[in-house]
Tab-separated table of C-alpha atoms and ligand atoms in Angstrom:
chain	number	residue	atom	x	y	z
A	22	UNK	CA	86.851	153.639	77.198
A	23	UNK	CA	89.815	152.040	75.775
A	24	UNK	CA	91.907	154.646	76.791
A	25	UNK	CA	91.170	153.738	80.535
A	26	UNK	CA	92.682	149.856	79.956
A	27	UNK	CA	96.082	149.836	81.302
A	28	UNK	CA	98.591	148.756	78.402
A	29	UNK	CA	100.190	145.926	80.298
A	30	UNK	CA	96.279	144.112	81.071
A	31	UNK	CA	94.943	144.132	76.989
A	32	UNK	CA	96.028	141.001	75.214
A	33	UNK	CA	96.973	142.003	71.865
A	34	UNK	CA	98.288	138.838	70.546
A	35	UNK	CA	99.792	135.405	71.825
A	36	UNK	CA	102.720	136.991	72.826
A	37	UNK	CA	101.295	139.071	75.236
A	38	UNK	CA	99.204	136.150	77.435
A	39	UNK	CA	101.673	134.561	79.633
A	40	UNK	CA	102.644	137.940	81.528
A	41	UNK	CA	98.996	139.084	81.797
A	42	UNK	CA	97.892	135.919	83.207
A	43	UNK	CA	100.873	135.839	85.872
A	44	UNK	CA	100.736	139.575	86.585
A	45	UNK	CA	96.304	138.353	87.485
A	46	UNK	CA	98.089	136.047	89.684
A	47	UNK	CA	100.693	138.048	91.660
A	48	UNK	CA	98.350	138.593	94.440
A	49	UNK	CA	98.709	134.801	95.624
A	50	UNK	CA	99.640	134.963	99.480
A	51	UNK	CA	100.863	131.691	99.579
A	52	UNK	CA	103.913	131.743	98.336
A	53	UNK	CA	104.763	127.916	97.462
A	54	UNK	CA	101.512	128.033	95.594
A	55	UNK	CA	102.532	131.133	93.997
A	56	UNK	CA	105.533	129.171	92.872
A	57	UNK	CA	103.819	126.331	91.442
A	58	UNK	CA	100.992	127.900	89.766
A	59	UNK	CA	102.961	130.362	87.742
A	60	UNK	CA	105.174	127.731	86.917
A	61	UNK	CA	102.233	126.131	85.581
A	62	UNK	CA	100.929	128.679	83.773
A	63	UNK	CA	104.474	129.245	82.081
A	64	UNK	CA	105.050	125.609	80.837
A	65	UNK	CA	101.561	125.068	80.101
A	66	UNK	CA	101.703	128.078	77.551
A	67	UNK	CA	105.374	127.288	76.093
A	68	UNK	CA	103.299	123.764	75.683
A	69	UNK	CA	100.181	124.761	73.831
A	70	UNK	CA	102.806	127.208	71.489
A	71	UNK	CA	105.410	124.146	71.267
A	72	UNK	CA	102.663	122.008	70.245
A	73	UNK	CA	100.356	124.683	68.707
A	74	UNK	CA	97.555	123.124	69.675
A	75	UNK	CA	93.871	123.832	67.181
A	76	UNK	CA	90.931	124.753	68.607
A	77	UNK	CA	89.567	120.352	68.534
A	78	UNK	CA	92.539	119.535	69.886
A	79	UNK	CA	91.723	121.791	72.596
A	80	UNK	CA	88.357	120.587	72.966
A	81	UNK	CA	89.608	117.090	72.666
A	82	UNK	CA	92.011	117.427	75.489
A	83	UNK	CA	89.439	119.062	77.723
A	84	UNK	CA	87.099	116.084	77.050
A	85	UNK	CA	89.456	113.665	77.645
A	86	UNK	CA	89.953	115.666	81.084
A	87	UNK	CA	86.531	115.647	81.715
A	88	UNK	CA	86.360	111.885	81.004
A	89	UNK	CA	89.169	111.422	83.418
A	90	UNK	CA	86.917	112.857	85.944
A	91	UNK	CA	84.079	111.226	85.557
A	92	UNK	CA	85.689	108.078	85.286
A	93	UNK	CA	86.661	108.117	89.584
A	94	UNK	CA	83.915	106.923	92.023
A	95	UNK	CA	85.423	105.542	95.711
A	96	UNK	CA	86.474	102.929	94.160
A	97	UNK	CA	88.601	103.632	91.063
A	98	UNK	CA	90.468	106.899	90.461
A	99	UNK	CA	91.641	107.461	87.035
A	100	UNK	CA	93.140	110.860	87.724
A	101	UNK	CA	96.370	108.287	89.626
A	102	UNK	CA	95.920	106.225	86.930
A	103	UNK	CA	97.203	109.194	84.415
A	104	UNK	CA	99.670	110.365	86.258
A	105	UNK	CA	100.635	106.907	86.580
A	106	UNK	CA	100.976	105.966	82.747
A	107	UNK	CA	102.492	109.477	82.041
A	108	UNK	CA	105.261	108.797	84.349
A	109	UNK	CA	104.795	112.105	86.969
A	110	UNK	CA	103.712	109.481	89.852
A	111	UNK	CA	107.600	108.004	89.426
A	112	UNK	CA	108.997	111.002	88.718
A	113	UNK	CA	107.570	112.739	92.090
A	114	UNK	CA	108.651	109.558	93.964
A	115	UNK	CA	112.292	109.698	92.302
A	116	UNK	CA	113.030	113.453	93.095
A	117	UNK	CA	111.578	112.630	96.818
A	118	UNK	CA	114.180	109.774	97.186
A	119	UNK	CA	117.245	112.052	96.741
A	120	UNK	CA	119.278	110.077	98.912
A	121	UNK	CA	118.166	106.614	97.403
A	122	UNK	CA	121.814	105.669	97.646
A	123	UNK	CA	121.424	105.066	101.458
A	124	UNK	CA	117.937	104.055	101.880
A	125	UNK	CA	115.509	102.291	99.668
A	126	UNK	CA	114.292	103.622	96.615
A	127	UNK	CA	110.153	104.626	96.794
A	128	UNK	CA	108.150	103.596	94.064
A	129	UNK	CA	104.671	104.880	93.005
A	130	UNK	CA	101.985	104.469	95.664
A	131	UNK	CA	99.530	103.527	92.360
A	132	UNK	CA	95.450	104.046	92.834
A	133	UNK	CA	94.687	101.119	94.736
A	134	UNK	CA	95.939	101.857	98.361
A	135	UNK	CA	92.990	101.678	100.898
A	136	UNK	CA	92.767	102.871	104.030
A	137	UNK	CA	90.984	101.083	107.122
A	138	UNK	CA	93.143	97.817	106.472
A	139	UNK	CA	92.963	95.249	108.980
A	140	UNK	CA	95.499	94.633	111.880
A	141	UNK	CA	97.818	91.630	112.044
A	142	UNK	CA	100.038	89.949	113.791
A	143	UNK	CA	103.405	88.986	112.727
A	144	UNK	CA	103.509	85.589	111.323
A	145	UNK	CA	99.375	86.013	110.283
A	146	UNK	CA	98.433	85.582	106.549
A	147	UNK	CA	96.646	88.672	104.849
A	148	UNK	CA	94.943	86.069	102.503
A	149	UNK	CA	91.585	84.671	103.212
A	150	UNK	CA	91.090	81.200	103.558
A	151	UNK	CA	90.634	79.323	100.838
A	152	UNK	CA	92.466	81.905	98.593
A	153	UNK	CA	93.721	80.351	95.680
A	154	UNK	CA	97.195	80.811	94.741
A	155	UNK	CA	100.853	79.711	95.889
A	156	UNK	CA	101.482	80.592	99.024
A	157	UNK	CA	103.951	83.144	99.906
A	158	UNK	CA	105.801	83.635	103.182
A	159	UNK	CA	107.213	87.500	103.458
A	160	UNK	CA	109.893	88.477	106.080
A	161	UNK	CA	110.893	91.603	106.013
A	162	UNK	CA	113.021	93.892	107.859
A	163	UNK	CA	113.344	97.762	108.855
A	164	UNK	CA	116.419	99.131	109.307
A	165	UNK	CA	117.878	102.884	109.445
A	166	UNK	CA	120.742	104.169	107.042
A	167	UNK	CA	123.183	102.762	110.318
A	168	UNK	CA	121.509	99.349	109.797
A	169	UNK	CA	119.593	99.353	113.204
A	170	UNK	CA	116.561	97.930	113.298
A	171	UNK	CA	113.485	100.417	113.526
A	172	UNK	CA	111.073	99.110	116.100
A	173	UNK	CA	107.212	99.500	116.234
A	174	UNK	CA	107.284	101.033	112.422
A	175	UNK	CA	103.225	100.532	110.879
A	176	UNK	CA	103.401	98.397	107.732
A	177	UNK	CA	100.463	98.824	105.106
A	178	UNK	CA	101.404	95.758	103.012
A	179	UNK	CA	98.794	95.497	99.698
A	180	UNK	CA	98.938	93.350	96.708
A	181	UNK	CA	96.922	91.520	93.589
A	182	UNK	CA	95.761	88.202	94.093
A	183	UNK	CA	97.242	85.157	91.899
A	184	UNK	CA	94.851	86.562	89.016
A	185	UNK	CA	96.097	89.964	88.922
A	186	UNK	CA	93.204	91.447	90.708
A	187	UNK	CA	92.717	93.746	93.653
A	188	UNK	CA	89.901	93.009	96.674
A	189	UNK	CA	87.988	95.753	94.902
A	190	UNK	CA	88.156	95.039	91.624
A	191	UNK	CA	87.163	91.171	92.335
A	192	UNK	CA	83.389	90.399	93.755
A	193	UNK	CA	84.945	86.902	94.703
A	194	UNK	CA	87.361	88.615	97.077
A	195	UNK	CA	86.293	89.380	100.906
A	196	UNK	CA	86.666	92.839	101.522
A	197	UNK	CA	90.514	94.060	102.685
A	198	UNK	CA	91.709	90.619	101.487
A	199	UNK	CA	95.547	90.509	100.667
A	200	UNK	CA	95.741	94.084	102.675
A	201	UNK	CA	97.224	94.094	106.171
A	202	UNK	CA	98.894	96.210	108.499
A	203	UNK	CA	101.690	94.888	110.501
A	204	UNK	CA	103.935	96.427	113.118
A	205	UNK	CA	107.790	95.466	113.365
A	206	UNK	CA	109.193	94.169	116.443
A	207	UNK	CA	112.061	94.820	118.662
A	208	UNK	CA	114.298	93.377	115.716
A	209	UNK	CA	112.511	95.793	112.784
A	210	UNK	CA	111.762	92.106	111.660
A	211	UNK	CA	107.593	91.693	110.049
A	212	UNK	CA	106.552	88.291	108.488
A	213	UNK	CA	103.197	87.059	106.941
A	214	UNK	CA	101.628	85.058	104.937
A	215	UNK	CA	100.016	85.446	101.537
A	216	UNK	CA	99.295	84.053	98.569
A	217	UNK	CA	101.940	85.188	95.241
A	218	UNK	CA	100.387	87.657	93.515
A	219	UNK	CA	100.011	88.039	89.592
A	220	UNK	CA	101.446	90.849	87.457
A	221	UNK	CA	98.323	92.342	85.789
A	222	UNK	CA	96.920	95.267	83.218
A	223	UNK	CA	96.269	98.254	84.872
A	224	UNK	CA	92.332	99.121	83.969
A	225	UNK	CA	91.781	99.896	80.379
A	226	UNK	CA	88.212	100.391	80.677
A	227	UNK	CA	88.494	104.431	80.854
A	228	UNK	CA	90.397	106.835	78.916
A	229	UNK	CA	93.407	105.995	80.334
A	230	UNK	CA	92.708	102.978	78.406
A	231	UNK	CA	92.119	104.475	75.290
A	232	UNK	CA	95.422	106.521	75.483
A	233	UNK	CA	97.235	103.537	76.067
A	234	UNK	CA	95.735	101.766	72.823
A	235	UNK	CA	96.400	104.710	71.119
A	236	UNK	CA	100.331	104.978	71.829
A	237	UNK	CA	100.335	100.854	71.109
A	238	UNK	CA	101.797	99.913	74.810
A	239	UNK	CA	100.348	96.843	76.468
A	240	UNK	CA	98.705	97.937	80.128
A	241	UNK	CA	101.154	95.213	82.389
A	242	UNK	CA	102.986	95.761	85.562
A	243	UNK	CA	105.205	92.761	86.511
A	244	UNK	CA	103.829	90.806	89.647
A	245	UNK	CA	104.791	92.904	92.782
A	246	UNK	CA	104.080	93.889	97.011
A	247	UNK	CA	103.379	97.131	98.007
A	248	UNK	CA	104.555	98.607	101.240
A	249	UNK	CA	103.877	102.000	103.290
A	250	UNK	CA	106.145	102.065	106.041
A	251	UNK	CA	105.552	104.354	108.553
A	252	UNK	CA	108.124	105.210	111.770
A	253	UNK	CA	108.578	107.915	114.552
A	254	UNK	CA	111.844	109.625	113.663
A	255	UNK	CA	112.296	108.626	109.987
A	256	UNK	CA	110.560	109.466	106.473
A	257	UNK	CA	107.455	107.534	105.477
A	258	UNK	CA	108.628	104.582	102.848
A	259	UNK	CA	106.043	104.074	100.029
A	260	UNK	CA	107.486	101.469	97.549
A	261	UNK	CA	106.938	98.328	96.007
A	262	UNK	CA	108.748	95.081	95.800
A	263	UNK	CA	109.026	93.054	92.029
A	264	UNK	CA	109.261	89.214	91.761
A	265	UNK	CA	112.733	88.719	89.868
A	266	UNK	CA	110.773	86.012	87.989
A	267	UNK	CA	107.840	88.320	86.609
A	268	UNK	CA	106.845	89.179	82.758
A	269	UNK	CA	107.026	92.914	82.157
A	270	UNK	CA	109.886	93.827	84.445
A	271	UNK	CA	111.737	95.953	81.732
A	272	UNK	CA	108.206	97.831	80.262
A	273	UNK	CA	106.223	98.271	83.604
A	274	UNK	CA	103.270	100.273	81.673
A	275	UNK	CA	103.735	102.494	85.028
A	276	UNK	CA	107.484	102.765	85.067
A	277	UNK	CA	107.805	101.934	88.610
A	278	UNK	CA	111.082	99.027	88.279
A	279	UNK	CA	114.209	100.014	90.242
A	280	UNK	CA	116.816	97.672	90.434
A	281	UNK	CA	117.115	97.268	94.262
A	282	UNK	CA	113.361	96.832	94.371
A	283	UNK	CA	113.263	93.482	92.545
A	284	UNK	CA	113.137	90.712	95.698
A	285	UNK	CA	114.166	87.240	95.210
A	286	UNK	CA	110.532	85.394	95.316
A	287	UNK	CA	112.217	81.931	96.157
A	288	UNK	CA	110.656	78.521	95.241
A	289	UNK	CA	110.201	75.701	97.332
A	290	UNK	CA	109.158	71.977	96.605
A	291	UNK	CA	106.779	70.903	99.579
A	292	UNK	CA	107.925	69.774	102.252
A	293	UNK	CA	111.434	71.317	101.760
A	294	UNK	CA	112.565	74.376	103.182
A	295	UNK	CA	112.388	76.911	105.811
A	296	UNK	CA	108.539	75.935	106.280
A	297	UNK	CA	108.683	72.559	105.090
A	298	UNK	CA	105.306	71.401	106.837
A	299	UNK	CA	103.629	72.856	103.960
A	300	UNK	CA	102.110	70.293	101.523
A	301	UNK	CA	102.463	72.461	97.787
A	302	UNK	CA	105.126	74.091	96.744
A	303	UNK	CA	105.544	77.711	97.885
A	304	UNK	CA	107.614	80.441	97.893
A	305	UNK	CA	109.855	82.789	100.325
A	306	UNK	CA	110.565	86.555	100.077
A	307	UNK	CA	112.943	87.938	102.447
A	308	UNK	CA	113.476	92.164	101.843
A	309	UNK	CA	115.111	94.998	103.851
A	310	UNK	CA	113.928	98.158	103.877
A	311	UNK	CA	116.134	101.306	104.731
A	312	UNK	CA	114.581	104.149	106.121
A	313	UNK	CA	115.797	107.581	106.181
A	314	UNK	CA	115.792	110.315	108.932
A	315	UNK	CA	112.804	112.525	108.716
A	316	UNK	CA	109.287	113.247	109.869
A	317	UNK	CA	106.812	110.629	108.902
A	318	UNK	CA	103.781	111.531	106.247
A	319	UNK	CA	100.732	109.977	105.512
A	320	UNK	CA	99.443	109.454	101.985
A	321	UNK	CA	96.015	110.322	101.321
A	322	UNK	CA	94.786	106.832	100.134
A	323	UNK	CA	93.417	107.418	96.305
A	324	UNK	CA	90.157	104.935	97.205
A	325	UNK	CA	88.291	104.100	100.273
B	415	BEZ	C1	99.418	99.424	91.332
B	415	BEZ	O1	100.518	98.977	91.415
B	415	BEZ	O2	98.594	99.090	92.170
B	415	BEZ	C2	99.081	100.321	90.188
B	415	BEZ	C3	99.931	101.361	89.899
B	415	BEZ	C4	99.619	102.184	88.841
B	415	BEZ	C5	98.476	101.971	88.083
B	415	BEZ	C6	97.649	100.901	88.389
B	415	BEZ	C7	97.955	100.065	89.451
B	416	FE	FE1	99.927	97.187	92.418
């Protein structure tokens, strides 16, 4: 019987694993995947020997998987969330941004990007009325790496409200508030209305949340905008845009800070200012986004 194993199939020892397991795999048509898996399979053994891993820490890293898992419904997904703490959702970004020199760096698209957001016009506020907060007027523009204006780009804009919480983390929130899609004009120019939003923790309720406790880092992001801009002719633009004012700019528990991402989120007494019919103070944020060449993508959006 033994005799009939071929030599190079029997694991004898550790030494012997990696090869078997990516000789198993050599079949794999598709060759990207191919690529990537036995990649995989080599780093994830040098890992486990680097480490050398005992059988509970085994089964206490496959639990913790498995709690990652069950920890996602429609509504939270805790599998973004790690990659998101462990630094591979900036990383991915970053090596996807090769040219960030010319056009703006992307940042993290994080687990909270919806799809189904409601249309606006320019100049239309994606708060609710009634929404607590300081309000915030946004103009943005969209330009190419020339510095001409990209018309009739789609703008996903999404943020926290003034207490740090996204519409679906918050009963007290309508549904899609302080989530809008805008389209630029003739100019590349966008504008709305919101309210400033808070920096906040990033949920701690899972396992992600344990892991965090256990390396002793606190769970903030500094207060921030997200955009997904999205244009015939050029490469989609997920990124995010910091208040130069925020707490946590330097230890963003998701390590999504770039320089040229941090806007200027100007203040405003009432009744000063570029909208000085408004009665509290407020602020202004005026941002240009530079958008490369390319073919446009569409992120699968981590909740619905
Ligand atoms: C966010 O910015 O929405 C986010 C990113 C990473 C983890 C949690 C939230
Ligand atoms: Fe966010």
């Amino acid at each position: 019987m033994t005799e009939s194993l071929r030599p190079d199939s029997v694991i004898d020892d550790a030494a012997t694993v990696t090869g078997i397991v990516k000789a198993a795999m050599a079949g794999t048509q598709n060759p990207r995947l191919k690529e990537i898996v036995d990649a995989l399979v080599e780093h994830g053994h040098a890992f486990l020997k680097h480490v050398r891993l005992t059988d509970a820490e085994f089964e206490q890293g496959l639990a913790f998987v498995r709690a990652v898992g069950q920890a996602c419904n429609d509504r939270h997904n805790e599998v973004v969330l790690l990659a998101d703490v462990l630094g591979f959702s900036t990383l991915v970004a970053l090596m996807n941004n090769a040219d960030a020199s010319t056009r703006t760096p992307g940042a993290l698209l994080g687990p909270f990007y919806r799809g189904g957001s409601p249309e606006y016009e320019n100049g239309e506020s994606i708060a609710c009325e009634d929404s607590p907060g300081a309000p915030l007027f946004v103009h943005a523009r969209v330009l190419d790496t020339s510095g001409r204006p990209v018309a009739d780009a789609t703008v996903d804009v999404w943020q926290a409200s003034p207490v740090g919480l996204y519409e679906n983390q918050d009963e007290s929130q309508p549904e899609h508030n302080l989530r809008g899609r805008f389209r630029t004009g003739a100019d590349g120019a966008l504008s709305f209305r919101s309210v400033r939003p808070a920096g906040y923790p990033v949920p701690t309720d899972g396992p992600v949340g344990a892991l965090l406790a256990a390396q002793q880092r606190h769970p903030y992001r500094p207060a921030h905008l997200h955009f997904a801009i999205f244009a015939e002719g050029h490469a989609t633009l997920v990124s995010q845009v910091f208040a130069d004012d925020s707490e946590h700019l330097d230890t963003d528990v998701v390590f999504g800070v770039n320089r040229r991402l941090i806007g200027q989120f100007e203040q405003h007494a009432a009744g000063t200012g570029p909208h000085e019919d408004q009665r509290d103070a407020y602020y202004t944020l005026d941002f240009d986004f530079i958008l490369a060449e390319g073919t446009p993508t569409y992120p699968t959006p981590p909740i619905q």
